[in-house]
Amino acid sequence: MSSKKVSDELHTKRKLSSERHKARHFAMQGLYQWQLNATTASDIEAQFRVDFNMKGTDFEYFRELLAGVQREVEEIDELLMPIADARELSECDPVTKALLRIGIYELKNRIDVPYKVAINEAVSLAKKFGPEDAHKFVNGLLDRAAKSLRAVEVKAQRSDSAPS
C-alpha cells in the first residue's frame, strides 16, 4: 500500500473520529435537554440546527444517538440496573446519565464502534462536562457493561494485551 493511500486513510479516520466526537457532544446536550423538559428528538434536532454551528459534525450519527437513546431508554436503563446501584442511578446528574445512556446505546447497537472508543468518548465528555469524578463512575459502569454487551470483543482485546 502506498504511503499516500495510508495517509489518506488516516486523514479519513481522524475526520470521522472528530465528527463523531462532536455528534456525541451534541447528543449529550440534546439528551440533557430531553431529560429536563421531555423535548422530542425531532424538536431538539431542529433547534440545534438553528442554535449551534454543527459544521464538522456527523449529523446522522447525532440524529441516531439522540433518537435511539430516547426510543430505547427503558431498555438502556434496564441494562444499567444490574451493574449500578439503583440509588446511584436515580441520583445521577443529567449529564452523567446522558453519557451513560449514549455509551450503552453504542455498546449495544453500534458494533462498528470499538467498545474502548465508546467508553473513552463518554469518559472524555464526563471529564469536560460532568461533575467531579463523574468520569470514574462512567468508566466503571461502561466497562462492566462492555463485559456483557461485547463479551467476545472484550475477551479478544484482553487476550491480545496479555503478556506472552
Coordinates of C-alpha atoms in Angstrom, one line a residue:
M1 CA 0.0 0.0 0.0
S2 CA 1.4 3.4 -0.9
S3 CA 2.2 6.0 1.7
K4 CA -0.3 8.4 0.1
K5 CA -3.1 5.9 0.4
V6 CA -2.1 5.2 4.1
S7 CA -2.0 9.0 4.7
D8 CA -5.4 9.4 3.1
E9 CA -6.9 6.6 5.2
L10 CA -5.5 8.1 8.4
H11 CA -6.9 11.5 7.5
T12 CA -10.3 10.0 6.8
K13 CA -10.3 8.1 10.1
R14 CA -9.3 11.2 12.1
K15 CA -12.0 13.3 10.3
L16 CA -14.7 10.7 11.1
S17 CA -13.4 10.4 14.7
S18 CA -13.7 14.2 15.1
E19 CA -17.1 14.3 13.5
R20 CA -18.4 11.5 15.7
H21 CA -16.9 13.2 18.8
K22 CA -18.9 16.3 18.0
A23 CA -22.0 14.2 17.4
R24 CA -21.7 12.7 20.8
H25 CA -21.1 16.1 22.4
F26 CA -24.3 17.5 20.8
A27 CA -26.2 14.3 21.6
M28 CA -25.2 14.7 25.2
Q29 CA -26.5 18.2 25.2
G30 CA -29.7 17.2 23.5
L31 CA -30.3 14.3 25.9
Y32 CA -29.7 16.7 28.8
Q33 CA -32.4 18.9 27.5
W34 CA -34.7 16.0 26.9
Q35 CA -34.3 14.8 30.5
L36 CA -35.2 18.2 31.8
N37 CA -38.2 19.0 29.7
A38 CA -39.2 16.0 27.6
T39 CA -38.4 17.7 24.2
T40 CA -38.7 15.3 21.3
A41 CA -35.7 14.2 19.3
S42 CA -37.0 16.0 16.2
D43 CA -37.6 19.3 18.1
I44 CA -34.1 19.1 19.6
E45 CA -32.6 18.4 16.2
A46 CA -34.4 21.4 14.6
Q47 CA -33.4 23.6 17.5
F48 CA -29.7 22.5 17.3
R49 CA -29.6 23.1 13.5
V50 CA -30.6 26.8 14.2
D51 CA -28.8 27.4 17.5
F52 CA -25.5 25.6 17.0
N53 CA -22.7 25.6 14.4
M54 CA -22.8 21.9 13.7
K55 CA -20.2 22.1 10.9
G56 CA -17.8 19.2 11.1
T57 CA -20.4 17.1 13.0
D58 CA -21.5 13.7 11.8
F59 CA -25.1 14.9 11.8
E60 CA -26.6 11.4 11.0
Y61 CA -24.8 10.0 14.0
F62 CA -26.0 12.8 16.2
R63 CA -29.6 12.1 15.0
E64 CA -29.2 8.3 15.6
L65 CA -27.8 8.8 19.1
L66 CA -30.5 11.3 20.1
A67 CA -33.5 9.4 18.7
G68 CA -32.1 5.9 19.5
V69 CA -31.5 6.7 23.2
Q70 CA -34.9 8.3 23.5
R71 CA -36.5 5.3 21.8
E72 CA -34.6 2.7 23.8
V73 CA -34.3 4.5 27.1
E74 CA -36.2 1.8 29.2
E75 CA -34.1 -1.0 27.7
I76 CA -30.9 1.0 28.2
D77 CA -31.8 1.8 31.8
E78 CA -32.6 -1.9 32.4
L79 CA -29.1 -2.8 31.2
L80 CA -27.6 -0.3 33.6
M81 CA -29.5 -1.5 36.6
P82 CA -27.6 -4.8 37.2
I83 CA -24.2 -3.0 37.1
A84 CA -25.1 0.1 39.1
D85 CA -26.7 0.8 42.4
A86 CA -30.3 1.9 41.7
R87 CA -29.8 4.8 44.1
E88 CA -26.6 5.9 42.3
L89 CA -28.5 6.0 39.0
S90 CA -31.6 7.8 40.4
E91 CA -29.3 10.4 41.9
C92 CA -27.2 10.7 38.8
D93 CA -26.9 14.2 37.3
P94 CA -28.4 14.7 33.8
V95 CA -25.0 15.0 32.1
T96 CA -23.7 11.7 33.5
K97 CA -27.0 9.9 32.8
A98 CA -26.9 11.1 29.2
L99 CA -23.4 9.9 28.8
L100 CA -24.1 6.5 30.3
R101 CA -27.1 6.1 28.0
I102 CA -25.1 7.1 24.9
G103 CA -22.3 4.7 25.9
I104 CA -24.8 1.8 26.5
Y105 CA -26.6 2.6 23.2
E106 CA -23.3 2.5 21.3
L107 CA -22.1 -0.7 23.1
K108 CA -25.5 -2.4 22.3
N109 CA -26.2 -1.1 18.8
R110 CA -23.0 0.1 17.2
I111 CA -20.7 -2.9 16.8
D112 CA -18.7 -0.8 14.3
V113 CA -17.6 1.4 17.2
P114 CA -14.9 -0.4 19.2
Y115 CA -16.0 -0.8 22.8
K116 CA -12.9 1.1 24.0
V117 CA -13.9 4.1 21.8
A118 CA -17.5 4.1 23.2
I119 CA -16.1 4.1 26.7
N120 CA -13.3 6.6 26.1
E121 CA -15.6 9.1 24.4
A122 CA -18.1 9.0 27.3
V123 CA -15.3 9.4 29.8
S124 CA -13.8 12.3 27.9
L125 CA -17.1 14.1 27.8
A126 CA -17.7 13.4 31.5
K127 CA -14.3 14.9 32.4
K128 CA -15.2 18.0 30.5
F129 CA -18.9 18.5 31.3
G130 CA -19.8 16.2 34.2
P131 CA -19.4 16.8 37.9
E132 CA -16.1 16.0 39.7
D133 CA -15.2 12.3 39.4
A134 CA -18.2 11.5 37.1
H135 CA -15.7 10.2 34.6
K136 CA -14.6 7.4 37.1
F137 CA -18.3 6.4 37.6
V138 CA -18.9 6.4 33.8
N139 CA -15.8 4.5 33.1
G140 CA -16.6 1.8 35.7
L141 CA -20.2 1.3 34.6
L142 CA -19.5 1.2 30.9
D143 CA -16.5 -1.1 31.4
R144 CA -18.8 -3.5 33.3
A145 CA -21.5 -3.1 30.6
A146 CA -19.0 -3.9 27.8
K147 CA -18.1 -7.2 29.5
S148 CA -21.6 -8.4 28.9
L149 CA -22.7 -6.5 25.8
R150 CA -19.3 -7.0 24.0
A151 CA -18.0 -10.1 25.7
V152 CA -16.3 -11.6 22.6
E153 CA -14.6 -8.2 21.8
V154 CA -13.5 -7.6 25.4
K155 CA -12.1 -11.1 25.7
A156 CA -10.2 -10.9 22.5
Q157 CA -8.8 -7.5 23.4
R158 CA -7.7 -8.7 26.8
S159 CA -6.1 -11.8 25.5
D160 CA -4.2 -9.7 22.8
S161 CA -2.8 -7.5 25.5
A162 CA -1.9 -10.3 27.9
P163 CA 1.9 -10.7 28.4
S164 CA 3.4 -13.6 26.3

